Tab-separated table of C-alpha atoms in Angstrom:
chain	number	residue	atom	x	y	z
A	1	UNK	CA	-22.512	-11.470	-8.616
A	2	UNK	CA	-20.280	-13.486	-10.828
A	3	UNK	CA	-17.017	-14.778	-9.369
A	4	UNK	CA	-13.725	-13.416	-10.608
A	5	UNK	CA	-12.865	-14.895	-13.982
A	6	UNK	CA	-9.762	-16.661	-12.688
A	7	UNK	CA	-10.195	-19.386	-15.277
A	8	UNK	CA	-9.486	-16.981	-18.121
A	9	UNK	CA	-5.978	-17.791	-19.358
A	10	UNK	CA	-5.167	-14.211	-20.350
A	11	UNK	CA	-5.348	-12.907	-16.769
A	12	UNK	CA	-1.898	-14.272	-15.861
A	13	UNK	CA	-0.069	-13.350	-19.075
A	14	UNK	CA	3.050	-11.179	-18.775
A	15	UNK	CA	3.939	-8.311	-21.056
A	16	UNK	CA	7.445	-8.361	-22.505
A	17	UNK	CA	10.028	-5.893	-21.208
A	18	UNK	CA	11.163	-3.130	-23.524
A	19	UNK	CA	14.752	-2.045	-24.108
A	20	UNK	CA	14.631	0.699	-21.489
A	21	UNK	CA	13.472	-1.696	-18.814
A	22	UNK	CA	16.107	-4.209	-19.873
A	23	UNK	CA	18.800	-1.576	-19.276
A	24	UNK	CA	17.320	-0.645	-15.882
A	25	UNK	CA	17.145	-4.269	-14.748
A	26	UNK	CA	20.669	-4.910	-15.975
A	27	UNK	CA	21.928	-1.960	-13.937
A	28	UNK	CA	19.961	-3.225	-10.940
A	29	UNK	CA	21.632	-6.631	-11.210
A	30	UNK	CA	25.028	-4.984	-11.682
A	31	UNK	CA	24.582	-2.894	-8.544
A	32	UNK	CA	23.610	-5.955	-6.513
A	33	UNK	CA	26.680	-7.798	-7.782
A	34	UNK	CA	29.245	-5.010	-7.417
A	35	UNK	CA	28.258	-3.146	-4.260
A	36	UNK	CA	29.779	-5.684	-1.787
A	37	UNK	CA	33.060	-5.384	-3.673
A	38	UNK	CA	33.073	-1.625	-3.074
A	39	UNK	CA	32.066	-1.804	0.591
A	40	UNK	CA	34.171	-4.627	1.938
A	41	UNK	CA	33.815	-4.361	5.718
A	42	UNK	CA	31.835	-6.959	7.636
A	43	UNK	CA	29.420	-4.241	8.808
A	44	UNK	CA	28.801	-3.219	5.200
A	45	UNK	CA	28.090	-6.792	4.123
A	46	UNK	CA	25.708	-7.242	7.052
A	47	UNK	CA	23.864	-4.041	6.211
A	48	UNK	CA	23.695	-4.911	2.517
A	49	UNK	CA	22.236	-8.303	3.395
A	50	UNK	CA	19.594	-6.654	5.553
A	51	UNK	CA	18.809	-4.192	2.749
A	52	UNK	CA	18.161	-7.055	0.350
A	53	UNK	CA	15.808	-8.685	2.845
A	54	UNK	CA	14.057	-5.371	3.519
A	55	UNK	CA	13.617	-4.674	-0.209
A	56	UNK	CA	11.660	-7.905	-0.659
A	57	UNK	CA	9.367	-7.376	2.327
A	58	UNK	CA	8.711	-3.685	1.563
A	59	UNK	CA	7.893	-4.489	-2.054
A	60	UNK	CA	5.558	-7.251	-0.904
A	61	UNK	CA	3.875	-4.834	1.493
A	62	UNK	CA	3.458	-2.339	-1.331
A	63	UNK	CA	1.511	-4.954	-3.296
A	64	UNK	CA	-1.137	-4.406	-0.637
A	65	UNK	CA	-0.757	-0.705	0.128
A	66	UNK	CA	0.326	0.903	-3.123
A	67	UNK	CA	-1.202	-1.411	-5.699
A	68	UNK	CA	-4.279	-2.632	-3.837
A	69	UNK	CA	-5.018	0.253	-1.470
A	70	UNK	CA	-5.022	-2.158	1.494
A	71	UNK	CA	-3.571	-0.581	4.624
A	72	UNK	CA	-2.260	-3.512	6.648
A	73	UNK	CA	-1.062	-3.355	10.242
A	74	UNK	CA	-0.162	-7.035	10.382
A	75	UNK	CA	2.167	-7.746	7.475
A	76	UNK	CA	4.873	-8.884	9.890
A	77	UNK	CA	2.707	-11.926	10.651
A	78	UNK	CA	3.571	-13.411	7.259
A	79	UNK	CA	7.236	-12.461	7.134
A	80	UNK	CA	7.523	-13.679	10.736
A	81	UNK	CA	5.806	-16.994	10.096
A	82	UNK	CA	8.131	-17.469	7.143
A	83	UNK	CA	11.058	-16.888	9.501
A	84	UNK	CA	9.827	-19.436	12.041
A	85	UNK	CA	9.144	-22.149	9.474
A	86	UNK	CA	12.485	-21.469	7.798
A	87	UNK	CA	14.441	-21.724	11.056
A	88	UNK	CA	12.667	-24.982	11.964
A	89	UNK	CA	13.447	-26.309	8.485
A	90	UNK	CA	17.064	-25.266	8.942
A	91	UNK	CA	17.213	-27.291	12.146
A	92	UNK	CA	15.751	-30.276	10.304
A	93	UNK	CA	18.458	-29.881	7.666
A	94	UNK	CA	21.026	-29.963	10.463
A	95	UNK	CA	19.392	-33.180	11.611
A	96	UNK	CA	19.712	-34.845	8.225
A	97	UNK	CA	16.866	-33.540	6.050
A	98	UNK	CA	18.137	-33.665	2.433
A	99	UNK	CA	17.238	-30.077	1.535
A	100	UNK	CA	19.724	-27.424	0.380
A	101	UNK	CA	20.046	-24.522	2.782
A	102	UNK	CA	19.584	-22.155	-0.141
A	103	UNK	CA	15.982	-23.372	-0.549
A	104	UNK	CA	14.852	-22.751	3.027
A	105	UNK	CA	13.574	-19.242	2.126
A	106	UNK	CA	11.218	-20.921	-0.358
A	107	UNK	CA	9.895	-23.006	2.550
A	108	UNK	CA	9.303	-19.782	4.444
A	109	UNK	CA	7.445	-18.327	1.475
A	110	UNK	CA	5.216	-21.369	1.090
A	111	UNK	CA	4.505	-21.425	4.834
A	112	UNK	CA	3.542	-17.735	4.836
A	113	UNK	CA	1.355	-18.317	1.786
A	114	UNK	CA	-0.504	-21.135	3.544
A	115	UNK	CA	-1.041	-18.940	6.603
A	116	UNK	CA	-2.403	-16.237	4.289
A	117	UNK	CA	-4.748	-18.760	2.691
A	118	UNK	CA	-6.291	-19.356	6.131
A	119	UNK	CA	-6.240	-15.825	7.547
A	120	UNK	CA	-6.561	-13.887	4.314
A	121	UNK	CA	-10.049	-15.071	3.465
A	122	UNK	CA	-11.411	-13.397	6.608
A	123	UNK	CA	-9.044	-10.432	6.423
A	124	UNK	CA	-9.996	-9.449	2.865
A	125	UNK	CA	-13.750	-9.750	3.382
A	126	UNK	CA	-13.814	-5.981	3.881
A	127	UNK	CA	-11.741	-3.120	2.526
A	128	UNK	CA	-10.690	0.295	3.834
A	129	UNK	CA	-10.655	0.946	7.564
A	130	UNK	CA	-12.279	-2.382	8.389
A	131	UNK	CA	-9.490	-4.249	6.600
A	132	UNK	CA	-6.875	-2.264	8.518
A	133	UNK	CA	-8.515	-3.037	11.865
A	134	UNK	CA	-8.810	-6.743	11.051
A	135	UNK	CA	-5.112	-6.933	10.171
A	136	UNK	CA	-4.280	-5.139	13.411
A	137	UNK	CA	-6.317	-7.648	15.378
A	138	UNK	CA	-4.811	-10.630	13.564
A	139	UNK	CA	-1.319	-9.253	14.127
A	140	UNK	CA	-1.883	-8.843	17.861
A	141	UNK	CA	-3.441	-12.314	18.042
A	142	UNK	CA	-0.438	-13.986	16.401
A	143	UNK	CA	1.991	-11.989	18.535
A	144	UNK	CA	0.172	-13.121	21.697
A	145	UNK	CA	0.243	-16.709	20.446
A	146	UNK	CA	4.005	-16.469	19.963
A	147	UNK	CA	4.365	-16.122	23.737
A	148	UNK	CA	1.734	-18.762	24.541
A	149	UNK	CA	3.200	-21.619	22.468
A	150	UNK	CA	6.925	-21.832	23.263
A	151	UNK	CA	7.156	-25.298	21.668
A	152	UNK	CA	6.912	-23.693	18.231
A	153	UNK	CA	7.842	-20.053	18.791
A	154	UNK	CA	10.618	-20.669	21.310
A	155	UNK	CA	9.256	-18.408	24.036
A	156	UNK	CA	11.160	-15.273	24.940
A	157	UNK	CA	14.461	-16.774	23.815
A	158	UNK	CA	13.209	-17.614	20.337
A	159	UNK	CA	14.448	-20.390	18.062
A	160	UNK	CA	18.060	-20.530	16.901
A	161	UNK	CA	19.693	-22.447	14.076
A	162	UNK	CA	22.912	-22.935	12.175
A	163	UNK	CA	23.042	-22.032	8.494
A	164	UNK	CA	26.273	-24.008	8.032
A	165	UNK	CA	24.308	-27.216	7.728
A	166	UNK	CA	23.676	-29.901	5.166
A	167	UNK	CA	25.658	-30.225	1.961
A	168	UNK	CA	28.092	-27.646	0.649
A	169	UNK	CA	27.767	-27.517	-3.152
A	170	UNK	CA	30.799	-25.946	-4.860
A	171	UNK	CA	32.281	-25.426	-1.393
A	172	UNK	CA	29.639	-22.809	-0.492
A	173	UNK	CA	28.733	-23.112	3.186
A	174	UNK	CA	27.024	-19.709	3.622
A	175	UNK	CA	29.176	-19.235	6.704
A	176	UNK	CA	30.970	-16.093	5.450
A	177	UNK	CA	28.644	-13.109	5.206
A	178	UNK	CA	29.661	-12.416	1.605
A	179	UNK	CA	28.397	-15.847	0.513
A	180	UNK	CA	25.071	-15.285	2.241
A	181	UNK	CA	24.838	-11.800	0.729
A	182	UNK	CA	25.005	-13.135	-2.807
A	183	UNK	CA	22.301	-15.670	-2.007
A	184	UNK	CA	20.139	-12.822	-0.683
A	185	UNK	CA	21.017	-10.726	-3.749
A	186	UNK	CA	19.812	-13.491	-6.083
A	187	UNK	CA	16.548	-13.810	-4.178
A	188	UNK	CA	16.180	-10.009	-4.126
A	189	UNK	CA	16.634	-9.689	-7.878
A	190	UNK	CA	14.324	-12.579	-8.730
A	191	UNK	CA	11.604	-11.521	-6.282
A	192	UNK	CA	11.790	-7.905	-7.447
A	193	UNK	CA	11.433	-9.052	-11.040
A	194	UNK	CA	8.485	-11.303	-10.247
A	195	UNK	CA	6.682	-8.617	-8.278
A	196	UNK	CA	7.219	-6.117	-11.078
A	197	UNK	CA	5.946	-8.665	-13.591
A	198	UNK	CA	2.845	-9.088	-11.441
A	199	UNK	CA	2.065	-5.380	-11.840
A	200	UNK	CA	2.022	-5.831	-15.634
A	201	UNK	CA	-0.455	-8.716	-15.634
A	202	UNK	CA	-4.209	-8.223	-16.048
A	203	UNK	CA	-4.551	-9.520	-12.490
A	204	UNK	CA	-2.249	-6.755	-11.262
A	205	UNK	CA	-4.159	-4.183	-13.298
A	206	UNK	CA	-7.409	-5.493	-11.861
A	207	UNK	CA	-5.972	-5.032	-8.368
A	208	UNK	CA	-5.335	-1.365	-9.240
A	209	UNK	CA	-8.923	-1.095	-10.448
A	210	UNK	CA	-10.208	-2.576	-7.196
A	211	UNK	CA	-8.179	0.045	-5.356
A	212	UNK	CA	-9.487	2.950	-7.449
A	213	UNK	CA	-13.093	1.999	-8.176
A	214	UNK	CA	-14.341	-1.264	-6.639
A	215	UNK	CA	-17.969	-0.555	-7.581
A	216	UNK	CA	-17.157	-0.448	-11.285
A	217	UNK	CA	-15.076	-3.624	-10.981
A	218	UNK	CA	-18.042	-5.426	-9.462
A	219	UNK	CA	-20.310	-3.999	-12.153
A	220	UNK	CA	-18.228	-5.604	-14.927
A	221	UNK	CA	-18.454	-8.976	-13.216
A	222	UNK	CA	-15.383	-9.404	-11.026
A	223	UNK	CA	-15.358	-10.394	-7.357
A	224	UNK	CA	-13.347	-7.662	-5.625
A	225	UNK	CA	-12.890	-9.730	-2.483
A	226	UNK	CA	-11.345	-12.559	-4.455
A	227	UNK	CA	-8.986	-10.167	-6.234
A	228	UNK	CA	-7.833	-8.816	-2.864
A	229	UNK	CA	-7.561	-12.345	-1.488
A	230	UNK	CA	-5.301	-13.588	-4.294
A	231	UNK	CA	-3.103	-10.481	-4.060
A	232	UNK	CA	-2.937	-10.949	-0.284
A	233	UNK	CA	-1.680	-14.520	-0.698
A	234	UNK	CA	0.933	-13.508	-3.279
A	235	UNK	CA	2.185	-10.677	-1.057
A	236	UNK	CA	2.406	-13.085	1.888
A	237	UNK	CA	4.488	-15.501	-0.198
A	238	UNK	CA	7.140	-12.883	-0.920
A	239	UNK	CA	7.031	-11.661	2.685
A	240	UNK	CA	7.678	-15.246	3.789
A	241	UNK	CA	10.704	-15.456	1.508
A	242	UNK	CA	12.126	-12.320	3.112
A	243	UNK	CA	11.464	-13.857	6.523
A	244	UNK	CA	13.286	-17.045	5.503
A	245	UNK	CA	16.274	-15.013	4.359
A	246	UNK	CA	16.238	-13.126	7.653
A	247	UNK	CA	16.302	-16.439	9.521
A	248	UNK	CA	19.414	-17.455	7.588
A	249	UNK	CA	21.010	-14.070	8.144
A	250	UNK	CA	20.499	-13.804	11.908
A	251	UNK	CA	20.300	-17.545	12.707
A	252	UNK	CA	17.725	-16.775	15.386
A	253	UNK	CA	14.027	-15.931	15.270
A	254	UNK	CA	12.138	-14.384	18.197
A	255	UNK	CA	8.569	-13.258	18.770
A	256	UNK	CA	9.578	-9.726	17.768
A	257	UNK	CA	9.390	-10.697	14.080
A	258	UNK	CA	5.558	-10.966	14.275
A	259	UNK	CA	5.044	-7.874	16.432
A	260	UNK	CA	3.058	-4.787	15.574
A	261	UNK	CA	6.269	-2.803	15.881
A	262	UNK	CA	7.714	-4.678	12.902
A	263	UNK	CA	4.521	-4.213	10.854
A	264	UNK	CA	4.588	-0.510	11.648
A	265	UNK	CA	8.152	-0.278	10.398
A	266	UNK	CA	7.137	-1.830	7.068
A	267	UNK	CA	4.306	0.684	6.732
A	268	UNK	CA	6.430	3.660	7.742
A	269	UNK	CA	9.337	3.045	5.400
A	270	UNK	CA	7.223	1.902	2.470
A	271	UNK	CA	5.403	5.215	2.744
A	272	UNK	CA	8.638	7.183	3.104
A	273	UNK	CA	10.083	5.516	0.033
A	274	UNK	CA	6.960	6.149	-2.010
A	275	UNK	CA	4.056	3.720	-2.207
A	276	UNK	CA	2.789	5.113	-5.521
A	277	UNK	CA	5.917	4.064	-7.419
A	278	UNK	CA	7.239	0.540	-7.804
A	279	UNK	CA	10.812	1.488	-6.871
A	280	UNK	CA	9.690	3.589	-3.892
A	281	UNK	CA	9.753	0.695	-1.383
A	282	UNK	CA	13.307	-0.069	-2.487
A	283	UNK	CA	14.330	3.407	-1.326
A	284	UNK	CA	12.307	2.907	1.845
A	285	UNK	CA	14.003	-0.422	2.577
A	286	UNK	CA	17.439	1.169	2.278
A	287	UNK	CA	16.366	3.974	4.617
A	288	UNK	CA	14.974	1.431	7.093
A	289	UNK	CA	18.274	-0.403	7.433
A	290	UNK	CA	20.228	2.854	7.671
A	291	UNK	CA	17.892	4.072	10.427
A	292	UNK	CA	17.871	0.839	12.421
A	293	UNK	CA	21.590	0.120	12.145
A	294	UNK	CA	23.383	3.465	11.824
A	295	UNK	CA	21.044	6.160	13.157
A	296	UNK	CA	20.208	4.103	16.237
A	297	UNK	CA	23.925	3.884	17.027
A	298	UNK	CA	24.504	7.626	16.614
A	299	UNK	CA	21.769	8.864	18.946
A	300	UNK	CA	19.260	7.592	21.479
A	301	UNK	CA	16.696	10.001	20.034
A	302	UNK	CA	16.656	8.305	16.628
A	303	UNK	CA	12.972	7.386	16.873
A	304	UNK	CA	12.117	11.028	17.494
A	305	UNK	CA	14.091	12.086	14.416
A	306	UNK	CA	12.388	9.364	12.414
A	307	UNK	CA	8.982	10.615	13.519
A	308	UNK	CA	9.885	14.179	12.552
A	309	UNK	CA	11.029	13.041	9.108
A	310	UNK	CA	7.793	11.111	8.622
A	311	UNK	CA	5.737	14.154	9.651
A	312	UNK	CA	7.607	16.442	7.255
A	313	UNK	CA	7.216	13.959	4.412
A	314	UNK	CA	3.464	13.736	5.026
A	315	UNK	CA	3.213	17.539	4.990
A	316	UNK	CA	5.459	18.413	2.056
A	317	UNK	CA	5.984	15.210	0.013
A	318	UNK	CA	3.140	12.730	0.613
A	319	UNK	CA	4.324	10.740	-2.393
A	320	UNK	CA	7.562	9.834	-0.610
A	321	UNK	CA	11.129	10.181	-1.823
A	322	UNK	CA	10.258	8.417	-5.071
A	323	UNK	CA	7.833	11.200	-5.972
A	324	UNK	CA	10.564	13.791	-5.420
A	325	UNK	CA	12.884	11.854	-7.705
A	326	UNK	CA	10.272	11.486	-10.438
A	327	UNK	CA	9.157	15.125	-10.299
A	328	UNK	CA	12.710	16.375	-10.634
A	329	UNK	CA	13.419	13.974	-13.493
A	330	UNK	CA	10.324	15.288	-15.245
A	331	UNK	CA	11.449	18.899	-14.776
A	332	UNK	CA	14.970	18.013	-15.912
A	333	UNK	CA	13.625	16.403	-19.093
A	334	UNK	CA	12.208	19.812	-20.085
A	335	UNK	CA	15.431	21.644	-19.227
A	336	UNK	CA	13.988	23.509	-16.249
A	337	UNK	CA	15.956	21.897	-13.429
A	338	UNK	CA	19.332	23.553	-13.985
A	339	UNK	CA	18.125	27.119	-13.129
A	340	UNK	CA	16.777	25.802	-9.807
A	341	UNK	CA	19.901	23.970	-8.671
A	342	UNK	CA	21.150	27.029	-6.789
A	343	UNK	CA	17.956	27.292	-4.758
A	344	UNK	CA	18.086	23.535	-4.132
A	345	UNK	CA	21.535	24.008	-2.612
A	346	UNK	CA	20.377	26.921	-0.476
A	347	UNK	CA	17.366	24.930	0.707
A	348	UNK	CA	19.625	22.048	1.677
A	349	UNK	CA	22.074	24.273	3.568
A	350	UNK	CA	19.432	26.262	5.443
A	351	UNK	CA	17.493	23.106	6.260
A	352	UNK	CA	20.665	21.528	7.605
A	353	UNK	CA	21.347	24.579	9.781
A	354	UNK	CA	17.828	24.377	11.249
A	355	UNK	CA	18.250	20.649	11.794
A	356	UNK	CA	21.516	21.172	13.673
A	357	UNK	CA	19.883	23.680	16.020
A	358	UNK	CA	16.896	21.443	16.696
A	359	UNK	CA	19.063	18.342	17.117
A	360	UNK	CA	21.291	20.116	19.638
A	361	UNK	CA	18.284	20.882	21.835
A	362	UNK	CA	16.924	17.356	21.471
A	363	UNK	CA	20.260	15.860	22.473
A	364	UNK	CA	20.462	18.092	25.537
A	365	UNK	CA	16.951	17.060	26.606
A	366	UNK	CA	17.811	13.383	26.202
A	367	UNK	CA	21.079	13.890	28.065
A	368	UNK	CA	19.276	15.458	31.024
A	369	UNK	CA	16.709	12.670	31.106
A	370	UNK	CA	18.917	9.638	30.510
A	371	UNK	CA	22.490	10.573	31.422
A	372	UNK	CA	22.216	12.775	34.497
A	373	UNK	CA	24.810	10.664	36.296
A	374	UNK	CA	27.412	11.704	33.705
A	375	UNK	CA	26.992	15.407	34.452
A	376	UNK	CA	25.586	18.194	32.258
A	377	UNK	CA	28.461	18.154	29.738
A	378	UNK	CA	28.023	16.481	26.344
A	379	UNK	CA	29.568	16.638	22.920
A	380	UNK	CA	27.422	17.172	19.836
A	381	UNK	CA	29.022	17.240	16.371
A	382	UNK	CA	32.387	17.988	17.928
A	383	UNK	CA	31.085	20.945	19.976
A	384	UNK	CA	30.984	20.882	23.786
A	385	UNK	CA	27.544	21.694	25.185
A	386	UNK	CA	26.250	22.129	28.708
A	387	UNK	CA	22.696	20.860	29.067
A	388	UNK	CA	22.159	23.103	32.104
A	389	UNK	CA	23.698	26.229	30.601
A	390	UNK	CA	21.505	29.039	29.274
A	391	UNK	CA	24.099	29.916	26.648
A	392	UNK	CA	23.963	26.417	25.099
A	393	UNK	CA	20.165	26.537	24.878
A	394	UNK	CA	20.138	30.099	23.593
A	395	UNK	CA	22.773	29.363	20.955
A	396	UNK	CA	20.909	26.284	19.745
A	397	UNK	CA	17.643	28.243	19.592
A	398	UNK	CA	19.279	31.053	17.577
A	399	UNK	CA	20.731	28.544	15.096
A	400	UNK	CA	17.313	26.908	14.749
A	401	UNK	CA	15.450	30.185	14.173
A	402	UNK	CA	18.002	31.536	11.696
A	403	UNK	CA	17.940	28.294	9.747
A	404	UNK	CA	14.131	28.134	9.704
A	405	UNK	CA	13.822	31.770	8.629
A	406	UNK	CA	16.299	31.418	5.780
A	407	UNK	CA	14.709	28.116	4.744
A	408	UNK	CA	11.198	29.589	4.610
A	409	UNK	CA	12.297	32.618	2.569
A	410	UNK	CA	14.113	30.385	0.086
A	411	UNK	CA	11.213	27.917	-0.024
A	412	UNK	CA	8.716	30.606	-1.014
A	413	UNK	CA	10.921	31.847	-3.823
A	414	UNK	CA	11.573	28.297	-4.926
A	415	UNK	CA	7.830	27.533	-4.891
A	416	UNK	CA	7.204	30.406	-7.307
A	417	UNK	CA	9.913	29.212	-9.673
A	418	UNK	CA	8.678	25.625	-9.385
A	419	UNK	CA	5.112	26.683	-10.231
A	420	UNK	CA	6.360	28.531	-13.290
A	421	UNK	CA	8.276	25.448	-14.420
A	422	UNK	CA	5.184	23.259	-13.959
A	423	UNK	CA	3.049	25.678	-15.984
A	424	UNK	CA	5.621	25.636	-18.770
A	425	UNK	CA	5.659	21.836	-18.777
A	426	UNK	CA	1.859	21.616	-18.939
A	427	UNK	CA	1.710	24.071	-21.828
A	428	UNK	CA	4.487	22.227	-23.646
A	429	UNK	CA	2.691	18.903	-23.205
A	430	UNK	CA	-0.540	20.365	-24.573
A	431	UNK	CA	1.352	21.820	-27.541
A	432	UNK	CA	2.898	18.446	-28.311
A	433	UNK	CA	-0.458	16.720	-28.073
A	434	UNK	CA	-1.950	19.171	-30.572
A	435	UNK	CA	0.725	18.472	-33.188
């Protein structure tokens, strides 16, 4: 078998962006620049910073999952190693190393890339389920090592640093959160652009081919393992950059950043956003921060709600939220969305009613299990409930059943109308092709 033709100069060429993409990228940059001016609280700036970091790591994970078909359970190893090397570099800068703080994420990216060079060659030897199991084993190995070598990983307390270190060009110290946000925004925009450009290269196209039909790729003379290996290293580099930015943002790195829990979060939210579309992980990253920061503060049962959402998405929208957006844009382009807006509204209302009923029962169960010392009384959405009262349980059950019934009736009617719209679109496309 011939090796992959990496020496061919055309394999790394980039295709130029068209006008439509230029407008989209300009709007993307504008949003990154303006959004902290609209949401001015410190909590908002912190969440926006975390969203930028999450966008980079979810997009890097999607280079493996969506573009290469590689289901990884250990992607946090590379973002985490980037965090550790970045925080150690930050401490060296505090000790006199002449390196701008703004470049420490690059150090994290290079460190993660070097780790991927070592581990990736073994990891990408196989594809499919075997690849997933190897990444799971590597992830658990690194997480165990993080507790065994406190000199580097800091033990249970982790490694802390101070981002207000070194020189301060133009008076920028990165102490205020807004200054750090704009640094993260610049990295987010550049990394997003580079990862999108990668998808347009012949190497990126070859990665898609390896995902879809590896036998044919090998037949035409390419080494599928080497294609996966190079993509794995590139994905690790961007994951390391996100880890370096996280180290600057939190100024502390613990063993949790290389845990399987963190890798699972990347997988979960990349899937929810939509792994088959480039912008899907961006939606997933935003949802991840909202879930971890806001939803976790609103309820102790937030992981249960997250699991239910994931289950429903797998059942009804396996393409993620991005697929829903793209399907509706396609229907709207043929003028068939407006007649369905009413049913969309009814679906949303009835689904919300069912959710309220189910959430009320979940909250009462959690209250009985975790807050018995506070008594049976609790407040849910401004309504007083008694977790030990039959009337509270009966009322919640009635709300749930009414909402589910109305939702199912509306869904069936909507499905018929949706099928008719899809048939019209297919016929219209065939007619246009015949002209």
